[in-house]
Structures are given as C-alpha cells and as structure tokens.
Amino acid sequence: MGTRVLPGVADVVLGEDGILRILHHVGTSVDGERARQISAVHAELAAGRRLPTLIDISGIRSADRASREIAAGMEDSIERLAVVVSGPVSAVIGNFFLRVTRPRYETRIFASIGAAERWLLRGEP
Amino acid sequence: MTALGLDAALDLLMRIAAGEAGARGEPAGAEPMIDAIVVGLNMLAEDLEHERARRAVAEALLQDEHDAYDASPALLCSVDATTLRLVKCNATLAAALGVPREQLVGRVLAELFVEADRLAAARAFAAAARGETAAIPELGLARAGGGDLRVSTSVSWSPSPTPRLRVVWRDVTHERRLEAQLLHAQKMQAVGRLSGGVAHDFNNILAVILASATLARRRLAPGHALIPDLAIVEEAARRGAALTGQLLAFSRQQVVSPVAVEVGAHVRDVDRMLRRLIPESIEFALEVAAGEQVAFIDPSQLTQVLINLVVNARDAVAGEGRITVEVASVDVGGAADVVPALDLAPGGYVLCTVSDTGHGMSKEVQAQVFEPFFTTKPVGEGTGLGLSVCYGIVRQAGGHIHVYSAVGVGTTVKVYLPRHGGASVAAPAAEAVTVAGAGTARATASHGTETVLCVEDDDTLRRLTASVLEHAGYRVLVAGDGAEALASLRARGGSVDLVITDVVMPRMSGRELVEVLRAEGRARAVLFLSGYTASAVAHGGGLGDEVEFLSKPFTPDELLRAVRDAIARGR
C-alpha cells in the first residue's frame, strides 16, 4: 500500500484491495513529462508486479500523444486498466487511447469508479 | 496511425457527436461536446502529423536506399529464388547491358548470359538458390549491341520479402583484357629471348660454315669437282643467315639505322612496289591523311613491314577482294576508338593500317599470330615469320602492332609508331655507325700488314677469323674474352692497329674492352662483330665516332673489307 502525490499531476494510490489508482487532478493537461512521472511512481508502487490499475481522467483537459504512448507501454506494471471518464472530453481522450493508441494490456472505459473497481476485482469480462 | 485507427477516431467523433460512447447517462451539453470535438480533433491532428512525419522519414530513407542502389557502380539485381527470374535490378546493370530496366525485370536470369555460358549460369544460380553454393564461376553477360561483359559474381540469399538471391556483379572485362595482353607480352618476350639466343649461337655456326666454305673453294684449283658443292654450302649458309636475321628482327636484336621518316610519303614511294605484289583481281587502295606523319624508324624495315602485311593480306583474300593501306596521325589517350593496350602509352602516333576483306582469323589464331614459325598455311607455303618480323621491327621502333579480325569478314592490322618531333629526311643521314654485311661494296684492298687483336668467345669462329686475317698478311693476336685481351695487351705492352671484338662476351664485354683500350691508348681502330647487338650499341651510343660493325655471319671478303674500312677510319 502507498500513496504518492504528484503536484499538478495526479495522486497515485495503491489500495488494500490491490488496485493501483491514478487519480488525475482536475483541469490538468497530461504531457509526456507528467506521464513519465506517473509511470515511475506506478512502477515503484507495483514493485515488480503487474497490478490491476484504475485511471481517472474525468477531469483532464487533454493528453498528448507522448503521454498516451508512455501509458500504453506500461505493460510491465499494469495487468489490466480501467479508464474512468466523465463528460465528452475525457470520453474522447479515453476512447482515443483505447482505439488509436491501443495499449497491449486489456483496457475498458467506465463512466463510474465503482463499475471500474468491480471489473478490476472480479475480473469480469 | 493505421487506417483502422483513423477510422476508429472518426467513428468516435461521430458517436460523441451523436451522444454515445463513454458518456452514458450524462446529458451531452453543447459546450462539453464542442470541447470534446476540439480535443478529439487536436488529438487526431497530432497523430496524423506524427504519422505523416514518420512516413516522410521512411520514404526519404527508402528513396536514399533506392538512389544508392541505382547509383552503385556494381551491377546489382535481385532474383526470385524459386523462379530464378529478376525481380529488381539497378540502373548500372541496365546501362551496362544496353537493355531498359523494365525489359530486364521478369526475365530468367540465365538468359542474360551469352549463349555459351547460359547452361553454366543456370546450374550455378540454381545451386545457389538451393543454398548449395555461393561460388559462381566467371561468366559473360550478353550486351544488347554485341559482345560480352565478363563478370565475377557475389551472391547472397535473402528470405524476405520473398526468398530471393541478391546478386552483385563486378565487371572484369577490362581486367581480363589487360591480363591477356600482359601474358601475351610476356610470352612474346620469352620467345624473343629464346629466338635471339638461338639466332646468335646459330649465326656463329653459320659464320664458320660460310667462311670455311669460301676459303676452301678459293684454295681449290679452278674447275675442281668440289667447287659446285662448296657453292651450295655457301648458298645454304646465306639462306640460314637470312632466317636468323628474321629471328633477330623478331627478337628486336637486328642492327638498325633509324631515321626520321615521313611515313605517308614513304608509303606513297613504295606504293608501286606494293601493287606489284598483288594480282589485279584484288582491289588495292592507298589513303594517306593530311598532316605530319613522321616516325623514327629504319626506312628499309618500314618497307619490310608494309610488304609483309600486304603479302599476308593478299594471301588472305585469295582471289577477289580489297586491300586498303591507310596512314594517319592519331593521338592516343582518351580516344574512344582506340583499344587501350598495355604498352600503348598516351601520346601522338603515326598509324599505319592494312585492312583486307579476306577469310579473317579466329580468336585462337589471333592469339598466336605473332609467334615465330606460327602459320595457318600448308607446309612449304610460308615460314611463319612474316608477322613475327613485323612485331619485332615495330616494337624495336618503340611502337605497337595489333590485329583485329573476324572469320569471314577480314583482318585489320594497325601499326602504331610514336610520332617523331624532328624533321624528316628523305635519305639516311650521315651516321656514326657503319654497318657492313653481305653485298656491301667499299674498300677493295683485301690485304694488310697491321697488327690486329681478335677477341671472340666462340673458339671456332675466333680461329677462323684469325686464319683469314693471317692469310691476308695481318699480324694477329687472339683472346677469348675482353679480360683476357686486356691482360695480354698489358703484359706485352704497346698497342694494336685494330681491335676486332664480339660485343657480348663473358667477364668483360667488347664495349667495356674498347673503352679501356681507348683510355689506355692501346687501340687505334675498332671493329665490332654484331651477331647479338643491343640497339644502343648498334646506334653507336657512347662509344665515340670511329665505330664499325660487321654482321654475322660474314664471308672472308666481307671481313677483310670491314678491316680495311675500320683501319682507314681509325687513321
């Protein structure tokens, strides 16, 4: 378990349930540098494991190509990923990541955190 | 971004615009929708731009590779390993073969070779395609305009995109031609040395036979039954001398008297004589180009070359046809129409060309045509020395002779003589060197009382020469070589009126002996016996003004005349 706060970027939390949560701060734009910070913290908390990961991008304004590529490349520490969106902007970003960037781990988009957590914990298809 | 990615992005935008996808249960307000569309479009634009840049780099790299492939000086192609047909080739290969690239792609590889090499090519490349070998023998690619391109091959197997052979050919045509010329030149040099050596030794023998037969004939009473037989021996010895003379000409060891000759004018002068050599059924044409055509060559030898070439042309035509003799001034070095030869240095040349429309020669015959005694004529119809003599004369003049021929078409012989910068002379200029030989009519006195030193390493010839001189009244000293002669003279003190010496001898050459004797004041006159004489000696280079030569073999009368001339010149 552990929590890391990246000011102006996101909170990264490893919960007791084993889910690693990346909670982007509202109003932020995610670029490659910020994505690298998140990736480093994720790897630190995962400690060599591949963890079910939840990323909440419901509040972000944009995510550039570099940040998406970095996120898609985190297959060593992400078992599967639930992307939580809210509103059209984050929905576009989430779907772009899913369908265009095409991460190599299983990814789904959810409108609520609860649904996302249930999927991650139960491994439901 | 793949086409699917692009489609997915567009689909997403459409679905967002329709209020679906990721926004379930939430009202899709206008502002958020616009923001979403803007974000989506920005992301799309960014990805498209990235993809465009990536493709541009990839295309530039591909174009670079293509340019390098095409511009490579090597002859490159790729061959389908299954069908052995060309799938690709570079511009250099297409240009070398004279065939447009699009006509090469798709062809069976073996078809690119000359017919004689196709089977070997098919087998070799099939084995390479099976991975059995990467060694392909040197073969000839067929050029569209005729002729072949000798190539050495490197081949590698590539599994992608489809199994294929990557072929790299290196043009070795010029290399092989130079090698052949070098081998030919070395062979001719070796044959020349052998011929010259044989001729030299044979000349000594002939000199003994000729002089002995002449002496014996004179000692017999008139009408003696043996006189006709001895005359036959003399005649045979003279014919032998003529033969050795030709061999010496081939080996470039003949005594020559070169002068600056206006070759065009000389050929016109001998035109009538050349026409007398050929029957009327053969058309003869002489073409002399304008301009200066001066070469440094013995005029009699130039005539001999022309005669030999015209006679060969006549025999090749054998009936109706045409013989053309041309003279022109050419510059070698960069001219596309001059075949580069190993020893044809760049510069100005006088080019004499003798062409015929005769039966021509195969490549095998051409390779041997300058070798002494090589002939395609039946036994008894030629000595096989005609072209050998031409070769020796031209080479001794610093020139080059080359034969071009095709069976059924005819032959062209090109003689390149270095263009001479000095003014030409109509007649031989006064020389420091006087050459004596058969038929020379000069001094008539055949006796004397002077002291003569005879230096000759051939024992028989030395004794015979001394005998002829003693019989004519001279006081004769003999020595087997230069060192012995010098020691003998120094031991007895004093000097001699004339030194007769062979040029090439063991321990001390005749030239070296004469230099020492002159320096010590022991010889007033010199007569060289020139059966084996380098042209520098024959030209009198560095020996002083009073130099006489007597060619072997010689008759007793010729020896005695040369002795009187030498003594007279020494006074």
XYZ file of C-alpha atoms in Angstrom:
696
model
C 0.000 0.000 0.000
C 1.124 3.520 -0.528
C 0.248 6.915 -1.790
C 2.216 9.335 -3.875
C 1.079 12.799 -4.742
C 2.428 14.410 -7.869
C 1.534 18.081 -7.525
C -0.313 19.384 -10.504
C -0.486 15.958 -11.993
C -2.154 13.178 -10.099
C -2.455 11.119 -6.915
C -1.165 7.610 -7.266
C -2.561 5.228 -4.649
C -2.046 1.523 -4.078
C -5.057 0.335 -2.125
C -5.500 -2.626 0.192
C -7.635 -4.214 -2.444
C -4.614 -4.423 -4.678
C -5.861 -1.889 -7.157
C -3.434 0.820 -8.082
C -5.316 4.034 -8.645
C -4.115 7.012 -10.711
C -6.355 9.943 -9.976
C -5.608 12.835 -12.300
C -6.115 16.270 -10.845
C -8.970 18.199 -12.337
C -8.142 20.645 -15.082
C -4.723 19.257 -15.843
C -3.245 18.552 -19.254
C -1.167 15.421 -19.417
C 2.006 15.554 -21.437
C 4.944 13.238 -21.823
C 6.860 14.594 -18.832
C 3.920 14.173 -16.489
C 3.220 10.746 -17.900
C 6.798 9.735 -17.159
C 6.407 10.872 -13.564
C 3.255 8.813 -13.183
C 4.871 5.818 -14.829
C 7.844 5.969 -12.446
C 5.632 6.124 -9.378
C 3.421 3.349 -10.713
C 6.426 1.119 -11.201
C 7.706 1.944 -7.726
C 4.434 1.060 -6.064
C 3.933 -2.016 -8.189
C 7.379 -3.249 -7.100
C 7.788 -5.581 -9.990
C 4.194 -6.813 -10.006
C 1.544 -6.351 -12.651
C -1.401 -4.765 -10.906
C -4.979 -4.057 -11.841
C -4.957 -0.303 -12.437
C -7.651 2.344 -12.415
C -7.025 5.689 -14.024
C -9.493 8.500 -13.538
C -9.201 11.017 -16.353
C -12.604 12.501 -15.874
C -11.164 15.897 -15.030
C -8.297 16.252 -17.511
C -8.354 18.689 -20.370
C -6.027 16.914 -22.787
C -3.494 14.123 -23.171
C -0.899 14.414 -25.862
C 0.480 11.627 -27.991
C 3.637 11.192 -25.929
C 1.646 10.668 -22.699
C -0.590 8.129 -24.396
C 2.390 6.216 -25.786
C 4.010 6.127 -22.361
C 0.839 4.883 -20.765
C 0.423 2.241 -23.449
C 3.918 0.994 -22.778
C 3.389 0.278 -19.066
C 2.644 -3.393 -19.670
C 5.259 -4.493 -17.133
C 3.335 -2.974 -14.260
C -0.294 -2.979 -15.491
C -2.278 -6.199 -15.577
C -5.369 -4.533 -16.913
C -6.605 -0.984 -16.967
C -9.938 0.617 -16.236
C -10.246 4.148 -17.569
C -12.854 6.281 -15.836
C -14.234 9.120 -17.848
C -16.846 11.756 -17.321
C -18.075 14.053 -19.990
C -17.314 14.190 -23.652
C -13.779 15.492 -23.397
C -12.485 12.710 -21.191
C -14.597 10.262 -23.177
C -12.834 11.295 -26.377
C -9.471 11.025 -24.702
C -10.270 7.637 -23.213
C -11.578 6.213 -26.474
C -8.666 7.634 -28.401
C -6.331 5.864 -26.029
C -8.275 2.628 -26.331
C -8.838 2.523 -30.066
C -5.998 4.508 -31.579
C -3.080 4.142 -29.206
C -4.096 0.519 -28.488
C -2.341 -0.447 -25.266
C -1.097 -4.008 -25.132
C -2.934 -4.821 -21.871
C -6.687 -5.242 -21.505
C -8.407 -1.861 -21.210
C -12.021 -0.773 -20.719
C -13.730 2.543 -20.276
C -16.189 3.208 -17.466
C -18.373 6.080 -16.511
C -18.108 5.346 -12.769
C -15.367 4.377 -10.406
C -17.446 1.699 -8.789
C -18.070 -0.132 -12.011
C -14.446 0.129 -12.832
C -13.381 -1.320 -9.476
C -15.804 -4.187 -9.728
C -14.424 -5.114 -13.122
C -10.873 -4.935 -11.900
C -11.523 -7.004 -8.768
C -13.794 -9.643 -10.202
C -12.076 -9.938 -13.472
C -15.420 -9.790 -15.172
C -15.298 -9.668 -18.918
C -1.721 5.566 -37.249
C -3.223 2.741 -39.189
C -6.260 3.092 -41.365
C -8.235 1.310 -38.656
C -7.026 3.792 -36.042
C -8.059 6.658 -38.205
C -11.426 5.076 -38.789
C -11.831 4.463 -35.108
C -11.091 8.061 -34.307
C -13.551 9.307 -36.824
C -16.123 6.827 -35.609
C -15.562 8.043 -32.102
C -16.135 11.628 -33.038
C -19.282 10.718 -34.845
C -20.571 8.745 -31.873
C -19.706 11.535 -29.487
C -21.495 13.932 -31.691
C -24.452 11.532 -31.558
C -24.303 11.463 -27.765
C -22.940 7.919 -27.381
C -19.691 6.302 -26.185
C -18.318 6.985 -22.747
C -20.943 9.475 -21.793
C -23.667 7.041 -20.817
C -26.307 8.511 -18.658
C -24.928 12.006 -18.815
C -26.546 14.749 -20.740
C -24.387 15.771 -23.696
C -24.371 19.527 -23.439
C -23.320 21.724 -26.290
C -20.179 23.178 -24.689
C -18.749 19.947 -23.472
C -19.478 18.449 -26.854
C -17.636 21.185 -28.641
C -14.738 20.845 -26.248
C -14.708 17.156 -26.830
C -14.739 17.580 -30.558
C -11.905 20.092 -30.362
C -9.871 17.814 -28.133
C -10.564 14.886 -30.386
C -9.643 16.813 -33.471
C -6.461 18.066 -31.847
C -5.517 14.526 -30.852
C -6.367 13.332 -34.306
C -4.348 16.112 -35.897
C -1.395 15.371 -33.643
C -1.460 11.706 -34.511
C -1.883 12.398 -38.173
C 1.038 14.822 -38.126
C 3.177 12.273 -36.306
C 2.268 9.634 -38.816
C 2.951 11.981 -41.700
C 6.388 12.827 -40.323
C 7.184 9.168 -39.746
C 6.139 8.295 -43.262
C 8.191 11.172 -44.701
C 11.298 9.942 -42.898
C 10.633 6.379 -44.004
C 10.075 7.476 -47.573
C 13.230 9.591 -47.540
C 15.223 6.644 -46.228
C 13.701 4.409 -48.832
C 14.497 6.916 -51.576
C 18.066 7.199 -50.285
C 18.433 3.463 -50.407
C 16.937 3.350 -53.850
C 19.252 6.097 -55.088
C 22.278 4.353 -53.605
C 21.206 1.074 -55.162
C 20.770 2.661 -58.555
C 23.938 4.723 -58.382
C 26.135 1.866 -57.230
C 28.937 1.165 -59.714
C 28.344 -2.518 -59.129
C 25.868 -4.376 -61.282
C 23.085 -5.299 -58.877
C 19.983 -7.394 -59.178
C 17.636 -9.494 -57.084
C 16.364 -12.813 -58.335
C 13.368 -14.814 -57.159
C 14.871 -17.929 -55.615
C 12.059 -20.114 -56.904
C 11.636 -18.963 -60.476
C 15.175 -17.549 -60.931
C 13.680 -14.514 -62.623
C 14.810 -10.974 -61.998
C 12.589 -9.038 -59.633
C 14.754 -5.964 -59.441
C 17.920 -4.509 -60.873
C 19.813 -1.250 -60.706
C 20.332 1.350 -63.415
C 24.028 0.477 -63.701
C 23.219 -3.063 -64.786
C 20.638 -1.901 -67.309
C 23.085 0.596 -68.794
C 25.923 -1.948 -68.930
C 23.781 -4.425 -70.830
C 22.196 -1.764 -73.017
C 18.708 -3.012 -72.110
C 15.988 -0.880 -70.456
C 15.407 -1.879 -66.854
C 11.761 -2.726 -67.438
C 12.795 -5.277 -70.056
C 15.177 -6.969 -67.647
C 12.730 -7.402 -64.747
C 10.863 -10.645 -65.136
C 13.450 -12.302 -67.364
C 15.043 -15.604 -66.471
C 18.480 -14.840 -65.084
C 20.335 -17.342 -67.253
C 19.025 -15.607 -70.389
C 21.139 -12.555 -69.581
C 24.320 -14.504 -70.274
C 25.954 -15.203 -73.615
C 24.792 -18.441 -75.153
C 27.991 -20.284 -74.378
C 27.622 -19.546 -70.656
C 23.859 -19.976 -70.191
C 23.912 -23.585 -69.106
C 26.686 -22.994 -66.608
C 24.865 -19.909 -65.311
C 21.564 -21.774 -64.937
C 23.209 -24.572 -62.986
C 25.286 -22.303 -60.794
C 22.438 -20.000 -59.791
C 20.056 -22.892 -59.234
C 22.577 -24.402 -56.861
C 22.932 -21.048 -55.130
C 19.147 -20.763 -54.792
C 19.099 -24.164 -53.128
C 21.753 -22.941 -50.730
C 24.272 -25.470 -52.009
C 26.918 -22.957 -53.027
C 27.684 -19.275 -53.174
C 30.522 -19.718 -55.679
C 29.617 -18.714 -59.228
C 32.286 -19.009 -61.962
C 33.295 -16.012 -64.065
C 30.845 -15.768 -66.952
C 29.890 -13.429 -69.777
C 26.753 -11.275 -69.756
C 25.403 -10.510 -73.220
C 25.350 -6.882 -74.262
C 22.494 -5.697 -76.455
C 24.897 -4.224 -79.012
C 27.003 -7.364 -79.237
C 29.974 -8.584 -77.306
C 30.050 -9.776 -73.782
C 30.757 -8.398 -70.374
C 32.928 -10.648 -68.247
C 31.716 -10.534 -64.678
C 32.684 -12.025 -61.358
C 29.674 -12.819 -59.152
C 28.860 -12.497 -55.469
C 25.528 -13.929 -54.410
C 23.697 -13.973 -51.087
C 20.389 -15.464 -50.101
C 17.673 -13.317 -48.583
C 14.490 -14.717 -47.069
C 12.401 -11.577 -47.375
C 10.185 -10.195 -48.581
C 10.131 -13.423 -50.607
C 13.048 -15.857 -50.867
C 15.458 -14.321 -53.297
C 19.064 -14.143 -54.348
C 20.883 -10.833 -54.128
C 23.399 -10.751 -56.971
C 26.371 -8.408 -57.226
C 28.358 -8.489 -60.457
C 31.717 -6.825 -60.949
C 32.776 -6.025 -64.494
C 36.182 -7.645 -65.037
C 36.240 -7.304 -68.825
C 38.983 -4.703 -68.886
C 40.945 -6.533 -66.213
C 40.908 -9.805 -68.188
C 41.869 -8.000 -71.383
C 44.871 -6.389 -69.685
C 45.835 -9.728 -68.161
C 45.698 -11.341 -71.583
C 47.812 -8.562 -73.046
C 50.330 -8.877 -70.254
C 50.544 -12.631 -70.703
C 50.938 -12.185 -74.430
C 53.671 -9.604 -73.988
C 55.486 -11.830 -71.502
C 55.183 -14.775 -73.838
C 56.492 -12.787 -76.764
C 59.355 -11.529 -74.620
C 60.270 -15.054 -73.601
C 60.015 -16.323 -77.169
C 62.038 -13.338 -78.308
C 64.797 -14.056 -75.825
C 64.853 -17.678 -76.867
C 64.813 -16.820 -80.562
C 67.514 -14.217 -80.141
C 69.703 -16.605 -78.213
C 69.266 -19.360 -80.768
C 69.874 -16.959 -83.643
C 73.004 -15.591 -82.024
C 74.529 -19.017 -81.484
C 73.397 -20.157 -84.887
C 74.973 -17.106 -86.508
C 78.348 -18.076 -85.080
C 77.995 -21.518 -86.583
C 76.902 -20.116 -89.923
C 79.828 -17.704 -89.919
C 82.211 -20.633 -89.585
C 80.454 -22.632 -92.298
C 80.286 -19.713 -94.716
C 83.867 -18.568 -94.209
C 85.285 -22.098 -94.302
C 83.368 -22.994 -97.471
C 84.541 -19.779 -99.147
C 88.136 -20.348 -98.149
C 88.036 -23.975 -99.248
C 86.505 -23.034 -102.616
C 89.268 -20.490 -103.230
C 92.017 -22.910 -102.352
C 90.847 -25.428 -104.931
C 92.042 -25.259 -108.494
C 89.527 -23.797 -110.963
C 87.170 -26.427 -112.263
C 87.682 -28.709 -109.316
C 84.784 -31.106 -108.900
C 84.084 -29.953 -105.357
C 83.616 -26.273 -106.239
C 79.866 -26.563 -107.116
C 79.232 -28.429 -103.854
C 81.035 -25.772 -101.851
C 78.989 -23.106 -103.627
C 75.860 -24.931 -102.496
C 77.170 -24.907 -98.918
C 77.805 -21.153 -99.143
C 74.334 -20.528 -100.532
C 72.730 -22.635 -97.803
C 74.696 -20.730 -95.152
C 73.476 -17.436 -96.597
C 69.872 -18.635 -96.540
C 70.381 -19.694 -92.953
C 71.710 -16.216 -92.240
C 68.583 -14.697 -93.733
C 66.469 -16.856 -91.435
C 68.453 -15.944 -88.347
C 68.191 -12.336 -89.446
C 64.429 -12.635 -89.347
C 64.559 -14.203 -85.919
C 66.793 -11.419 -84.731
C 64.315 -8.920 -86.159
C 61.559 -10.594 -84.196
C 63.652 -10.566 -81.033
C 64.476 -6.912 -81.679
C 68.146 -7.594 -81.946
C 68.693 -6.698 -85.544
C 71.128 -3.961 -86.369
C 69.035 -0.985 -87.442
C 69.596 2.502 -88.767
C 66.553 4.531 -87.773
C 65.946 7.987 -89.131
C 63.026 10.394 -89.084
C 60.739 9.168 -91.858
C 57.658 10.878 -93.253
C 55.639 7.679 -93.241
C 52.902 8.839 -95.602
C 55.433 9.874 -98.217
C 57.390 6.657 -97.733
C 54.272 4.545 -98.245
C 53.486 6.501 -101.434
C 57.066 5.837 -102.591
C 56.674 2.095 -102.157
C 53.087 2.071 -103.454
C 54.117 0.797 -106.875
C 56.179 -1.975 -105.362
C 53.286 -2.988 -103.104
C 50.872 -3.081 -106.031
C 53.216 -5.414 -107.901
C 52.795 -7.909 -105.069
C 49.064 -8.367 -105.594
C 47.075 -9.634 -108.552
C 44.719 -7.372 -110.489
C 41.709 -9.253 -109.185
C 42.309 -7.691 -105.791
C 41.438 -4.038 -105.428
C 44.212 -2.040 -103.745
C 43.684 1.369 -102.228
C 46.123 3.714 -100.537
C 44.824 6.519 -98.332
C 47.196 8.962 -96.721
C 45.613 11.526 -94.452
C 46.723 15.105 -94.373
C 49.079 16.268 -91.701
C 52.516 15.385 -90.453
C 53.261 11.707 -90.008
C 56.919 11.476 -89.036
C 58.222 8.414 -87.188
C 61.741 7.382 -86.168
C 62.344 4.068 -87.885
C 64.704 2.343 -90.261
C 63.134 3.003 -93.708
C 64.081 -0.420 -95.011
C 62.417 -2.010 -92.022
C 59.277 0.078 -92.533
C 59.183 -1.190 -96.110
C 59.625 -4.730 -94.845
C 56.655 -4.343 -92.512
C 54.454 -2.996 -95.281
C 55.466 -5.774 -97.632
C 54.847 -8.476 -95.048
C 51.417 -7.097 -94.147
C 50.345 -6.618 -97.754
C 51.507 -10.120 -98.684
C 49.575 -11.571 -95.760
C 46.507 -9.610 -96.820
C 46.899 -10.844 -100.391
C 47.106 -14.457 -99.252
C 44.063 -13.997 -97.009
C 41.920 -12.521 -99.788
C 42.950 -15.297 -102.193
C 41.088 -14.144 -105.259
C 38.694 -11.199 -105.344
C 38.587 -8.664 -102.605
C 40.074 -5.477 -101.360
C 43.213 -4.412 -99.560
C 43.469 -0.935 -98.086
C 46.563 0.745 -96.719
C 45.969 3.865 -94.663
C 48.334 6.290 -92.975
C 47.206 8.896 -90.498
C 48.350 10.769 -87.443
C 46.448 9.901 -84.251
C 46.514 10.818 -80.604
C 46.115 8.032 -78.054
C 44.748 8.659 -74.616
C 41.050 9.205 -74.195
C 40.053 8.452 -77.820
C 37.121 6.077 -77.600
C 38.007 4.292 -80.791
C 41.495 3.252 -79.736
C 41.625 -0.018 -77.886
C 43.780 0.597 -74.841
C 46.761 -1.700 -74.860
C 49.066 -2.483 -72.026
C 52.054 -0.809 -73.649
C 50.406 1.844 -75.827
C 51.240 4.929 -73.835
C 49.215 8.100 -74.357
C 50.709 10.368 -76.985
C 50.949 11.050 -80.694
C 51.356 8.165 -83.121
C 51.591 7.569 -86.815
C 49.033 4.889 -87.535
C 49.551 2.578 -90.494
C 46.593 0.347 -91.151
C 46.472 -2.570 -93.562
C 42.973 -3.983 -93.975
C 41.696 -6.820 -96.097
C 38.407 -8.495 -96.889
C 39.917 -11.950 -96.654
C 38.913 -15.014 -94.680
C 39.779 -13.479 -91.307
C 41.173 -15.185 -88.245
C 39.627 -16.834 -85.240
C 40.457 -15.555 -81.754
C 42.650 -18.601 -81.198
C 44.725 -17.816 -84.295
C 44.901 -14.129 -83.390
C 46.413 -15.056 -80.028
C 49.341 -16.773 -81.762
C 49.723 -14.790 -84.918
C 52.958 -13.019 -83.894
C 54.737 -16.128 -82.672
C 57.694 -17.133 -84.842
C 57.019 -20.049 -87.182
C 53.274 -19.977 -86.489
C 51.371 -20.282 -89.735
C 47.983 -21.457 -90.955
C 49.328 -22.104 -94.431
C 50.222 -25.571 -95.694
C 53.781 -26.794 -95.182
C 56.158 -25.178 -97.627
C 53.974 -22.128 -98.276
C 55.472 -19.829 -95.691
C 57.996 -19.681 -92.905
C 55.569 -18.263 -90.370
C 57.960 -15.406 -89.666
C 56.307 -12.573 -91.575
C 54.214 -11.162 -88.738
C 56.897 -12.048 -86.182
C 59.316 -9.857 -88.079
C 56.735 -7.070 -88.221
C 56.231 -7.410 -84.485
C 59.951 -7.196 -83.779
C 60.519 -4.238 -86.092
C 57.602 -2.252 -84.740
C 58.484 -2.955 -81.136
C 62.128 -2.070 -81.733
C 60.888 1.262 -83.133
C 59.002 1.823 -79.878
C 55.633 1.163 -81.453
C 52.790 -1.271 -81.135
C 51.102 -3.618 -83.568
C 47.631 -5.009 -83.108
C 45.437 -7.345 -85.119
C 41.677 -7.104 -85.380
C 39.969 -9.876 -87.262
C 36.730 -11.737 -87.678
C 36.258 -15.009 -89.517
C 34.544 -14.468 -92.840
C 34.831 -10.694 -92.571
C 38.506 -9.792 -92.870
C 41.501 -8.534 -90.958
C 42.864 -5.162 -89.988
C 46.415 -4.749 -88.769
C 47.184 -1.490 -87.032
C 50.758 -0.351 -86.588
C 51.292 2.497 -84.134
C 54.655 4.245 -84.457
C 55.499 7.020 -81.992
C 55.295 10.355 -83.748
C 58.716 11.923 -84.035
C 59.274 15.577 -83.298
C 62.320 16.058 -85.541
C 62.284 16.944 -89.215
C 62.139 14.010 -91.565
C 64.899 13.273 -94.041
C 64.480 11.807 -97.486
C 67.647 9.756 -97.206
C 69.518 8.286 -94.273
C 71.572 10.975 -92.557
C 75.322 10.642 -92.047
C 75.809 8.296 -89.144
C 78.494 7.495 -86.698
C 77.671 3.842 -87.210
C 78.549 1.943 -90.335
C 77.026 -1.461 -90.782
C 78.762 -3.941 -93.018
C 77.083 -7.016 -94.389
C 76.534 -9.079 -97.456
C 76.665 -7.086 -100.658
C 78.419 -4.049 -99.218
C 80.978 -2.772 -101.711
C 83.514 -0.417 -100.173
C 87.292 -0.959 -99.752
C 88.740 -3.243 -102.362
C 92.142 -3.858 -100.734
C 91.949 -7.205 -99.059
C 95.434 -7.393 -97.570
C 97.369 -5.572 -94.939
C 100.245 -5.787 -92.536
C 98.740 -4.131 -89.465
C 98.553 -5.733 -86.063
C 95.057 -6.897 -85.257
C 93.701 -8.143 -81.945
C 90.868 -10.597 -82.462
C 88.604 -11.083 -79.412
C 85.849 -13.719 -79.781
C 84.493 -16.151 -77.219
C 83.461 -18.704 -79.864
C 86.588 -20.810 -80.269
C 85.968 -21.954 -83.849
C 84.987 -18.555 -85.118
C 87.987 -16.974 -83.416
C 90.382 -19.411 -85.069
C 88.710 -18.988 -88.458
C 88.787 -15.189 -88.262
C 92.450 -15.231 -87.254
C 93.199 -17.626 -90.125
C 91.531 -15.351 -92.712
C 93.408 -12.321 -91.407
C 96.782 -14.068 -91.236
C 96.247 -15.400 -94.738
C 95.700 -11.803 -95.817
C 99.017 -10.728 -94.266
C 97.918 -9.262 -90.940
C 99.693 -9.902 -87.689
C 97.013 -11.386 -85.470
C 96.685 -11.616 -81.704
C 93.777 -13.576 -80.256
C 91.874 -13.651 -76.952
C 88.776 -15.478 -75.698
C 87.187 -12.505 -73.966
C 87.774 -8.900 -73.007
C 89.576 -9.583 -69.764
C 91.999 -11.972 -71.434
C 92.595 -9.466 -74.256
C 93.325 -6.639 -71.860
C 95.678 -8.725 -69.740
C 97.528 -9.929 -72.814
C 98.000 -6.430 -74.230
C 99.152 -5.021 -70.945
C 101.603 -7.856 -70.487
C 103.276 -7.363 -73.851
C 102.993 -3.588 -73.727
C 102.306 -1.424 -76.735
C 99.151 -1.161 -78.782
C 97.375 -2.655 -81.792
C 96.181 -1.067 -85.018
C 92.763 -2.666 -84.840
C 90.656 -4.478 -82.278
C 88.081 -6.878 -83.705
C 85.740 -7.871 -80.934
C 82.423 -9.531 -80.349
C 80.112 -7.354 -78.304
C 78.650 -9.786 -75.801
C 81.265 -11.891 -74.066
C 81.715 -13.304 -70.596
C 83.678 -11.439 -67.897
C 84.168 -8.259 -69.959
C 82.076 -7.170 -72.904
C 83.532 -5.866 -76.145
C 82.248 -2.418 -75.368
C 83.932 -2.360 -71.973
C 87.176 -3.633 -73.504
C 87.199 -0.934 -76.151
C 86.578 1.787 -73.577
C 89.575 0.646 -71.531
C 91.840 0.177 -74.557
C 90.995 3.627 -75.844
C 91.563 5.160 -72.448
C 94.980 3.487 -72.305
C 95.779 4.362 -75.905
C 96.174 0.742 -76.933
C 93.790 0.597 -79.937
C 93.633 2.951 -82.899
C 90.574 1.433 -84.527
C 87.701 -0.873 -83.598
C 85.541 -3.331 -85.492
C 82.595 -4.880 -83.637
C 81.202 -8.212 -84.702
C 77.452 -7.756 -84.413
C 75.667 -11.046 -84.235
C 73.978 -10.231 -80.906
C 73.848 -6.496 -80.587
C 71.635 -4.300 -78.469
C 70.266 -1.379 -80.482
C 72.043 1.154 -78.262
C 75.363 -0.337 -79.289
C 74.289 -0.556 -82.940
C 73.433 3.133 -82.885
C 76.918 3.907 -81.610
C 75.673 5.335 -78.356
C 78.533 6.365 -76.126
C 81.297 4.598 -77.985
C 82.769 7.515 -79.912
C 82.880 8.296 -83.552
C 85.007 5.540 -85.134
C 82.743 2.553 -84.787
C 82.349 -0.153 -87.411
C 80.073 -3.175 -87.259
C 80.238 -6.416 -89.124
C 77.115 -8.572 -89.009
C 77.484 -12.278 -88.552
C 77.717 -14.425 -90.495
C 80.230 -12.873 -92.880
C 82.340 -14.036 -95.743
C 86.141 -13.737 -95.650
C 85.921 -10.920 -98.230
C 83.420 -9.029 -96.093
C 85.675 -9.409 -93.063
C 88.720 -8.155 -94.948
C 86.822 -5.174 -96.400
C 85.489 -4.259 -92.966
C 89.006 -4.495 -91.503
C 90.382 -2.066 -94.142
C 87.472 0.333 -93.589
C 87.951 0.263 -89.836
C 91.691 0.830 -90.066
C 91.164 3.664 -92.555
C 88.582 5.294 -90.261
C 90.979 4.997 -87.325
C 93.753 6.946 -89.041
